Each structure stands twice: as C-alpha cells, then as structure tokens.
mmCIF file of C-alpha atoms in Angstrom:
data_model
loop_
_atom_site.group_PDB
_atom_site.id
_atom_site.type_symbol
_atom_site.label_atom_id
_atom_site.label_comp_id
_atom_site.label_asym_id
_atom_site.label_seq_id
_atom_site.Cartn_x
_atom_site.Cartn_y
_atom_site.Cartn_z
ATOM 1 C CA MET A 1 -88.111 -21.086 -56.638
ATOM 2 C CA GLY A 2 -87.714 -21.316 -52.860
ATOM 3 C CA LYS A 3 -90.431 -21.783 -50.258
ATOM 4 C CA ALA A 4 -90.079 -18.155 -49.225
ATOM 5 C CA ASP A 5 -90.677 -16.999 -52.801
ATOM 6 C CA LEU A 6 -93.724 -19.260 -53.118
ATOM 7 C CA ARG A 7 -95.159 -17.958 -49.851
ATOM 8 C CA GLY A 8 -94.613 -14.407 -51.074
ATOM 9 C CA ILE A 9 -96.496 -15.136 -54.282
ATOM 10 C CA LEU A 10 -99.394 -16.792 -52.476
ATOM 11 C CA LYS A 11 -99.616 -13.808 -50.076
ATOM 12 C CA ASP A 12 -99.809 -11.292 -52.933
ATOM 13 C CA TRP A 13 -103.506 -10.627 -52.319
ATOM 14 C CA ARG A 14 -103.631 -7.763 -54.828
ATOM 15 C CA LEU A 15 -102.594 -10.096 -57.650
ATOM 16 C CA HIS A 16 -105.211 -12.703 -56.722
ATOM 17 C CA ALA A 17 -107.860 -10.014 -56.335
ATOM 18 C CA VAL A 18 -107.155 -8.569 -59.788
ATOM 19 C CA VAL A 19 -107.226 -12.037 -61.374
ATOM 20 C CA PHE A 20 -110.473 -12.919 -59.577
ATOM 21 C CA ILE A 21 -112.134 -9.694 -60.746
ATOM 22 C CA ILE A 22 -110.985 -10.283 -64.345
ATOM 23 C CA VAL A 23 -112.416 -13.817 -64.247
ATOM 24 C CA CYS A 24 -115.746 -12.587 -62.859
ATOM 25 C CA VAL A 25 -116.034 -9.818 -65.460
ATOM 26 C CA THR A 26 -115.130 -12.019 -68.426
ATOM 27 C CA GLU A 27 -117.448 -14.851 -67.345
ATOM 28 C CA ALA A 28 -120.259 -12.314 -66.909
ATOM 29 C CA ILE A 29 -119.683 -11.060 -70.470
ATOM 30 C CA GLY A 30 -119.889 -14.621 -71.776
ATOM 31 C CA GLN A 31 -119.396 -15.903 -75.295
ATOM 32 C CA PHE A 32 -120.127 -13.985 -78.473
ATOM 33 C CA SER A 33 -120.025 -15.138 -82.062
ATOM 34 C CA PHE A 34 -120.476 -13.305 -85.332
ATOM 35 C CA LYS A 35 -120.339 -14.309 -88.951
ATOM 36 C CA VAL A 36 -117.643 -13.234 -91.372
ATOM 37 C CA GLY A 37 -118.819 -14.422 -94.764
ATOM 38 C CA PRO A 38 -119.500 -18.156 -94.499
ATOM 39 C CA GLY A 39 -117.333 -18.500 -91.390
ATOM 40 C CA VAL A 40 -117.842 -17.806 -87.718
ATOM 41 C CA ILE A 41 -115.565 -15.884 -85.352
ATOM 42 C CA LEU A 42 -115.965 -16.842 -81.706
ATOM 43 C CA LEU A 43 -115.035 -14.518 -78.856
ATOM 44 C CA LEU A 44 -114.592 -16.394 -75.589
ATOM 45 C CA PRO A 45 -113.918 -15.125 -72.052
ATOM 46 C CA MET A 46 -110.245 -16.017 -72.490
ATOM 47 C CA VAL A 47 -109.962 -13.343 -75.193
ATOM 48 C CA TYR A 48 -111.523 -10.713 -72.954
ATOM 49 C CA ALA A 49 -109.281 -11.745 -70.056
ATOM 50 C CA PHE A 50 -106.219 -11.343 -72.274
ATOM 51 C CA ILE A 51 -107.250 -7.848 -73.389
ATOM 52 C CA ILE A 52 -108.255 -6.672 -69.908
ATOM 53 C CA GLY A 53 -105.110 -8.094 -68.308
ATOM 54 C CA LEU A 54 -102.885 -6.464 -70.902
ATOM 55 C CA ALA A 55 -104.636 -3.117 -70.428
ATOM 56 C CA LEU A 56 -104.374 -3.300 -66.624
ATOM 57 C CA PHE A 57 -100.627 -3.901 -66.866
ATOM 58 C CA PHE A 58 -100.233 -0.279 -67.979
ATOM 59 C CA THR A 59 -102.252 1.083 -65.052
ATOM 60 C CA PRO A 60 -101.319 1.677 -61.376
ATOM 61 C CA LEU A 61 -103.459 -1.351 -60.417
ATOM 62 C CA VAL A 62 -100.714 -3.725 -61.589
ATOM 63 C CA ASN A 63 -97.065 -3.207 -60.718
ATOM 64 C CA GLU A 64 -93.902 -4.989 -61.835
ATOM 65 C CA LYS A 65 -93.797 -7.152 -58.705
ATOM 66 C CA MET A 66 -97.306 -8.473 -59.387
ATOM 67 C CA ALA A 67 -96.342 -9.281 -62.969
ATOM 68 C CA LYS A 68 -93.284 -11.197 -61.733
ATOM 69 C CA ASN A 69 -95.373 -13.102 -59.204
ATOM 70 C CA ALA A 70 -97.851 -14.076 -61.920
ATOM 71 C CA GLU A 71 -95.211 -15.855 -64.037
ATOM 72 C CA PRO A 72 -94.843 -19.047 -61.918
ATOM 73 C CA LEU A 73 -98.622 -19.159 -61.442
ATOM 74 C CA ILE A 74 -98.960 -19.439 -65.215
ATOM 75 C CA VAL A 75 -96.755 -22.541 -65.098
ATOM 76 C CA LEU A 76 -98.984 -23.964 -62.362
ATOM 77 C CA GLY A 77 -102.086 -23.270 -64.444
ATOM 78 C CA VAL A 78 -100.557 -24.901 -67.508
ATOM 79 C CA THR A 79 -99.641 -27.950 -65.401
ATOM 80 C CA LEU A 80 -103.273 -28.379 -64.389
ATOM 81 C CA LEU A 81 -104.322 -27.923 -68.010
ATOM 82 C CA ILE A 82 -101.893 -30.629 -69.168
ATOM 83 C CA ALA A 83 -103.270 -32.977 -66.508
ATOM 84 C CA LYS A 84 -106.808 -32.333 -67.762
ATOM 85 C CA ILE A 85 -105.706 -32.890 -71.353
ATOM 86 C CA GLY A 86 -104.065 -36.172 -70.347
ATOM 87 C CA VAL A 87 -107.327 -37.385 -68.793
ATOM 88 C CA THR A 88 -109.184 -36.356 -71.958
ATOM 89 C CA ILE A 89 -106.689 -38.038 -74.290
ATOM 90 C CA GLY A 90 -107.100 -41.419 -72.567
ATOM 91 C CA PRO A 91 -110.638 -42.246 -73.763
ATOM 92 C CA GLN A 92 -109.759 -40.935 -77.241
ATOM 93 C CA ILE A 93 -106.618 -43.051 -77.624
ATOM 94 C CA GLU A 94 -108.157 -45.217 -80.370
ATOM 95 C CA ALA A 95 -108.982 -42.169 -82.466
ATOM 96 C CA LEU A 96 -105.446 -40.838 -81.955
ATOM 97 C CA ILE A 97 -103.926 -44.164 -83.000
ATOM 98 C CA ALA A 98 -106.176 -44.183 -86.072
ATOM 99 C CA ALA A 99 -104.853 -40.744 -87.012
ATOM 100 C CA GLY A 100 -101.346 -42.253 -86.830
ATOM 101 C CA PRO A 101 -99.103 -40.795 -89.539
ATOM 102 C CA ALA A 102 -101.196 -37.624 -89.863
ATOM 103 C CA LEU A 103 -100.536 -36.726 -86.241
ATOM 104 C CA VAL A 104 -96.833 -37.528 -86.410
ATOM 105 C CA LEU A 105 -96.167 -35.914 -89.795
ATOM 106 C CA GLN A 106 -97.647 -32.630 -88.600
ATOM 107 C CA GLU A 107 -94.087 -31.655 -87.665
ATOM 108 C CA ILE A 108 -93.513 -31.054 -91.374
ATOM 109 C CA GLY A 109 -95.707 -28.017 -90.813
ATOM 110 C CA ASN A 110 -92.719 -26.419 -89.071
ATOM 111 C CA LEU A 111 -91.181 -26.058 -92.523
ATOM 112 C CA GLY A 112 -93.907 -23.548 -93.334
ATOM 113 C CA THR A 113 -92.357 -20.988 -91.007
ATOM 114 C CA ILE A 114 -89.086 -21.419 -92.899
ATOM 115 C CA PHE A 115 -90.275 -21.287 -96.502
ATOM 116 C CA PHE A 116 -92.840 -18.519 -95.954
ATOM 117 C CA ALA A 117 -91.597 -16.446 -93.017
ATOM 118 C CA LEU A 118 -87.839 -16.480 -93.684
ATOM 119 C CA PRO A 119 -88.015 -14.765 -97.116
ATOM 120 C CA LEU A 120 -90.347 -12.163 -95.638
ATOM 121 C CA ALA A 121 -88.011 -11.537 -92.688
ATOM 122 C CA VAL A 122 -85.022 -11.077 -95.019
ATOM 123 C CA LEU A 123 -87.085 -8.790 -97.255
ATOM 124 C CA LEU A 124 -87.996 -6.648 -94.235
ATOM 125 C CA GLY A 125 -84.314 -6.204 -93.433
ATOM 126 C CA PHE A 126 -83.793 -8.654 -90.580
ATOM 127 C CA LYS A 127 -80.313 -10.130 -90.424
ATOM 128 C CA ARG A 128 -79.401 -13.280 -88.488
ATOM 129 C CA GLU A 129 -82.295 -12.576 -86.136
ATOM 130 C CA SER A 130 -84.466 -14.125 -88.849
ATOM 131 C CA ILE A 131 -82.830 -17.539 -88.255
ATOM 132 C CA GLY A 132 -84.052 -17.643 -84.667
ATOM 133 C CA MET A 133 -87.400 -16.139 -85.624
ATOM 134 C CA THR A 134 -88.322 -18.566 -88.395
ATOM 135 C CA HIS A 135 -86.571 -21.910 -87.794
ATOM 136 C CA SER A 136 -89.614 -23.203 -85.843
ATOM 137 C CA ILE A 137 -92.722 -22.115 -83.978
ATOM 138 C CA GLY A 138 -90.380 -20.766 -81.293
ATOM 139 C CA ARG A 139 -91.502 -22.473 -78.089
ATOM 140 C CA GLU A 140 -89.469 -23.312 -74.987
ATOM 141 C CA PRO A 141 -87.350 -26.163 -76.452
ATOM 142 C CA ASN A 142 -86.512 -24.036 -79.478
ATOM 143 C CA VAL A 143 -85.424 -21.123 -77.286
ATOM 144 C CA GLY A 144 -83.087 -23.496 -75.460
ATOM 145 C CA LEU A 145 -81.721 -24.845 -78.747
ATOM 146 C CA ILE A 146 -80.900 -21.400 -80.140
ATOM 147 C CA VAL A 147 -79.411 -20.077 -76.901
ATOM 148 C CA ASN A 148 -77.303 -23.222 -76.511
ATOM 149 C CA LYS A 149 -75.918 -23.013 -80.047
ATOM 150 C CA PHE A 150 -75.514 -19.274 -80.601
ATOM 151 C CA GLY A 151 -75.421 -17.774 -77.092
ATOM 152 C CA PHE A 152 -77.913 -15.630 -75.207
ATOM 153 C CA ASP A 153 -76.578 -12.317 -76.573
ATOM 154 C CA SER A 154 -76.596 -13.447 -80.222
ATOM 155 C CA PRO A 155 -78.873 -12.042 -82.942
ATOM 156 C CA GLU A 156 -80.396 -15.510 -83.344
ATOM 157 C CA ALA A 157 -81.331 -15.564 -79.639
ATOM 158 C CA ARG A 158 -82.934 -12.116 -79.886
ATOM 159 C CA GLY A 159 -84.977 -13.372 -82.825
ATOM 160 C CA VAL A 160 -86.262 -16.531 -81.162
ATOM 161 C CA MET A 161 -87.050 -14.654 -77.931
ATOM 162 C CA ALA A 162 -89.071 -12.073 -79.865
ATOM 163 C CA VAL A 163 -91.164 -14.838 -81.452
ATOM 164 C CA TYR A 164 -91.457 -16.697 -78.142
ATOM 165 C CA ILE A 165 -92.790 -13.622 -76.330
ATOM 166 C CA PHE A 166 -95.124 -12.683 -79.175
ATOM 167 C CA GLY A 167 -96.387 -16.255 -79.432
ATOM 168 C CA THR A 168 -96.967 -16.462 -75.694
ATOM 169 C CA VAL A 169 -98.993 -13.256 -75.659
ATOM 170 C CA PHE A 170 -100.891 -13.531 -78.941
ATOM 171 C CA GLY A 171 -100.394 -17.123 -80.169
ATOM 172 C CA ALA A 172 -103.247 -18.893 -78.410
ATOM 173 C CA VAL A 173 -105.742 -16.165 -79.294
ATOM 174 C CA PHE A 174 -104.668 -15.916 -82.933
ATOM 175 C CA LEU A 175 -104.414 -19.657 -83.617
ATOM 176 C CA GLY A 176 -107.631 -20.386 -81.782
ATOM 177 C CA LEU A 177 -109.577 -17.759 -83.723
ATOM 178 C CA ILE A 178 -108.093 -18.581 -87.136
ATOM 179 C CA ALA A 179 -108.512 -22.352 -86.626
ATOM 180 C CA GLY A 180 -112.150 -21.930 -85.613
ATOM 181 C CA PHE A 181 -112.808 -19.635 -88.568
ATOM 182 C CA LEU A 182 -111.161 -21.907 -91.131
ATOM 183 C CA ALA A 183 -112.859 -24.988 -89.713
ATOM 184 C CA THR A 184 -116.252 -23.380 -90.370
ATOM 185 C CA THR A 185 -115.400 -22.094 -93.858
ATOM 186 C CA SER A 186 -113.376 -24.902 -95.441
ATOM 187 C CA PRO A 187 -114.222 -28.533 -96.262
ATOM 188 C CA ILE A 188 -111.264 -29.728 -94.139
ATOM 189 C CA HIS A 189 -112.316 -31.786 -91.119
ATOM 190 C CA PRO A 190 -112.340 -29.880 -87.794
ATOM 191 C CA LEU A 191 -109.991 -32.450 -86.222
ATOM 192 C CA SER A 192 -107.322 -31.425 -88.737
ATOM 193 C CA PHE A 193 -107.508 -27.893 -87.386
ATOM 194 C CA ALA A 194 -107.508 -29.292 -83.847
ATOM 195 C CA MET A 195 -104.097 -30.804 -84.606
ATOM 196 C CA ALA A 196 -102.967 -27.546 -86.197
ATOM 197 C CA SER A 197 -104.099 -25.515 -83.172
ATOM 198 C CA GLY A 198 -102.181 -27.720 -80.757
ATOM 199 C CA VAL A 199 -99.734 -24.865 -80.323
ATOM 200 C CA GLY A 200 -102.614 -22.479 -79.755
ATOM 201 C CA SER A 201 -106.023 -22.892 -78.191
ATOM 202 C CA GLY A 202 -108.132 -25.963 -78.725
ATOM 203 C CA SER A 203 -110.740 -24.516 -76.354
ATOM 204 C CA MET A 204 -111.701 -21.899 -78.918
ATOM 205 C CA MET A 205 -112.398 -24.610 -81.466
ATOM 206 C CA VAL A 206 -114.515 -26.535 -78.959
ATOM 207 C CA ALA A 207 -116.937 -23.608 -78.906
ATOM 208 C CA ALA A 208 -117.336 -23.923 -82.678
ATOM 209 C CA PHE A 209 -117.945 -27.689 -82.567
ATOM 210 C CA PRO A 210 -119.329 -28.623 -79.132
ATOM 211 C CA GLU A 211 -120.350 -32.060 -80.405
ATOM 212 C CA LEU A 212 -116.647 -32.847 -80.990
ATOM 213 C CA GLU A 213 -115.429 -31.375 -77.709
ATOM 214 C CA ASP A 214 -113.563 -34.418 -76.351
ATOM 215 C CA GLN A 215 -111.958 -35.286 -79.677
ATOM 216 C CA ILE A 216 -110.882 -31.695 -80.375
ATOM 217 C CA VAL A 217 -109.273 -31.304 -76.948
ATOM 218 C CA ALA A 218 -107.601 -34.713 -77.287
ATOM 219 C CA PHE A 219 -106.169 -34.037 -80.735
ATOM 220 C CA ALA A 220 -105.062 -30.508 -79.828
ATOM 221 C CA GLY A 221 -103.431 -31.783 -76.629
ATOM 222 C CA ALA A 222 -101.675 -34.684 -78.338
ATOM 223 C CA SER A 223 -100.509 -32.332 -81.068
ATOM 224 C CA ASN A 224 -99.064 -29.972 -78.488
ATOM 225 C CA LEU A 225 -97.231 -32.777 -76.680
ATOM 226 C CA LEU A 226 -95.790 -34.073 -79.954
ATOM 227 C CA SER A 227 -94.714 -30.568 -80.937
ATOM 228 C CA LEU A 228 -92.816 -30.205 -77.675
ATOM 229 C CA GLY A 229 -91.386 -33.730 -77.744
ATOM 230 C CA THR A 230 -90.454 -34.379 -81.380
ATOM 231 C CA GLY A 231 -90.343 -30.769 -82.523
ATOM 232 C CA LEU A 232 -86.979 -30.170 -80.864
ATOM 233 C CA PHE A 233 -85.321 -33.054 -82.719
ATOM 234 C CA PHE A 234 -86.946 -31.939 -85.954
ATOM 235 C CA SER A 235 -85.502 -28.458 -85.407
ATOM 236 C CA ILE A 236 -82.027 -29.808 -84.579
ATOM 237 C CA PHE A 237 -81.661 -32.089 -87.582
ATOM 238 C CA VAL A 238 -83.887 -30.416 -90.205
ATOM 239 C CA GLY A 239 -85.317 -27.018 -89.332
ATOM 240 C CA LEU A 240 -82.281 -25.102 -88.091
ATOM 241 C CA PRO A 241 -79.754 -26.390 -90.682
ATOM 242 C CA LEU A 242 -82.261 -25.703 -93.466
ATOM 243 C CA THR A 243 -82.964 -22.206 -92.148
ATOM 244 C CA GLU A 244 -79.258 -21.349 -91.931
ATOM 245 C CA LYS A 245 -78.655 -22.619 -95.465
ATOM 246 C CA LEU A 246 -81.595 -20.718 -96.949
ATOM 247 C CA TYR A 247 -80.673 -17.560 -95.032
ATOM 248 C CA THR A 248 -77.126 -17.694 -96.418
ATOM 249 C CA LEU A 249 -78.425 -18.127 -99.970
ATOM 250 C CA MET A 250 -81.016 -15.348 -99.689
ATOM 251 C CA SER A 251 -78.756 -12.862 -97.914
ATOM 252 C CA ASN A 252 -75.942 -13.435 -100.454
ATOM 253 C CA ARG A 253 -78.389 -12.931 -103.313
ATOM 254 C CA LYS A 254 -79.732 -9.783 -101.687
ATOM 255 C CA ASN A 255 -76.208 -8.416 -101.222
ATOM 256 C CA ARG A 256 -75.319 -9.126 -104.875
ATOM 257 C CA LYS A 257 -78.433 -7.311 -106.030
ATOM 258 C CA SER A 258 -77.603 -4.378 -103.789
ATOM 259 C CA VAL A 259 -74.039 -4.129 -105.135
ATOM 260 C CA THR A 260 -75.232 -4.427 -108.745
ATOM 261 C CA HIS A 261 -77.868 -1.739 -108.203
ATOM 262 C CA LYS A 262 -75.156 0.616 -106.883
ATOM 263 C CA GLY A 263 -73.014 -0.040 -109.943
ATOM 264 C CA GLY A 264 -70.363 -2.105 -108.176
ATOM 265 C CA ASN A 265 -68.839 -5.450 -109.005
ATOM 266 C CA PRO A 266 -70.776 -8.275 -107.273
ATOM 267 C CA ASN A 267 -67.725 -10.557 -107.594
ATOM 268 C CA VAL A 268 -65.485 -8.299 -105.536
#
C-alpha cells in the first residue's frame, strides 16, 4: 500500500463516521446474557457490531470503495490487538510454561477438521474443493500453502478461500459463543476452552469468567500465535498429505458404490 492509498483511506470520512456510529450504538446496547439449560450464552457489543456492519453493507450507506478501504484498517486493528495480547502474555508466562505440552499439542486438534469435516464434505458432493476446505482451520498460512501447491484457480484453492472467508466473517463470533457456552456447562477447565478459542474470540470467554480475564486472554493469544506459527508446518507434513490420502480413499469408495448401484462393473 502506497502513501497515497493510505491518505485516501484516512480521508474516507464516511467510513470512519459509519464505524464510529456502530461503536456508539453497540456500546450503548451493552452486554446481555441468557441461560440455555445449565449454560450461559453471552452477547457482547462485538456481536452487535458484526450484525449491524453486515446489514449496512447491503444498504446505500456503505459502498464498495468503503469496504475496500476498511480492509487494511482491519489489519491495523489486529496489529494493535496482538500488541495488547503480547503485553498480557508476559505476566502470565509461568502459567503458559506450566501448560507446556497441552498448549503445544493443541495442533492435533487440526486433525478434527479432517476426520469429521472431510467425510461430510464428500457426502455433500464436494470434489477436490473439500481438500482445501478441511485440511486445517483455513487461516492465512493455510491459504498460502494451498495456493502455492495447487494454484489460485484450482478447486483446492476455491475450497480453502471459502473456509477462510467464512471463518473471517463468522469464526470469532461462533467460536467465542460456543467456547463460552461449553465452559459454563462442562467440567472442563475454562483455560482449556481459552486455548481452543485461540482461533476465535477470547474476549467473549472473558465475559463469562471475569476473574480469569488475564489468563484467558493470555492462553487464547498464545494459542493463536502457536496456531499461526506451528500450524503451517503441521499442515505441510501431516494435515494436507493425510487429507489428500483420505479424500482419495473416500472418493474411490463413493465411485465404486455409485457404479455398483447403477449395475456396472466397479473394476472397469
């Protein structure tokens, strides 16, 4: 991005005005919580901001140029968030070291998207798109991995981009809500869900357990950094090869069943 582009973004007063109004409205609404069985669902201003922003995108108040200008500002906001997380992680370093293997071995959780999501994707009729969709949680490093190996116009790239976009729009809200709900309904320690929500929103869990605020933010932040750092290597050497192998096995089995059902010879 050049200096001229940055100046143009900063001078887009309509974009800043819309964002400021959304922030004011959502902060005025405040936080709501309601019980679902033994658990608690928390609705924070971030959820309202997401819904209002998405709705405004389809109105004349927000045009395509404003949406384009907002993209680099998101990166800037995330940069500030990472800096805050880094400051929070520091005082909690002893607790993170004590977690040790649990924090590192969380990458095994990436296998869940393969063993659970891949069969479902094949069942729903997805072809090689399912490899890109299910080989990982589909964040920036994984998009780069798939595009580098298969090409931008490949089915695998379309699959990983679909998951990346969906995860960017809905991931933080979904993971934050489900982690907070499960943490209040299950005997599993809240810090375990903080690690699991590292790809989502630790802030939503903080509202459920304010007494663990610093630890939750630290564990969620460290989890996110590990997912970005080690997750790529895990995908290269384990996730992607395993996904390709399982996809080949499942698609071949599905094709044989289809041929047999039609009365053909599956060996032909």
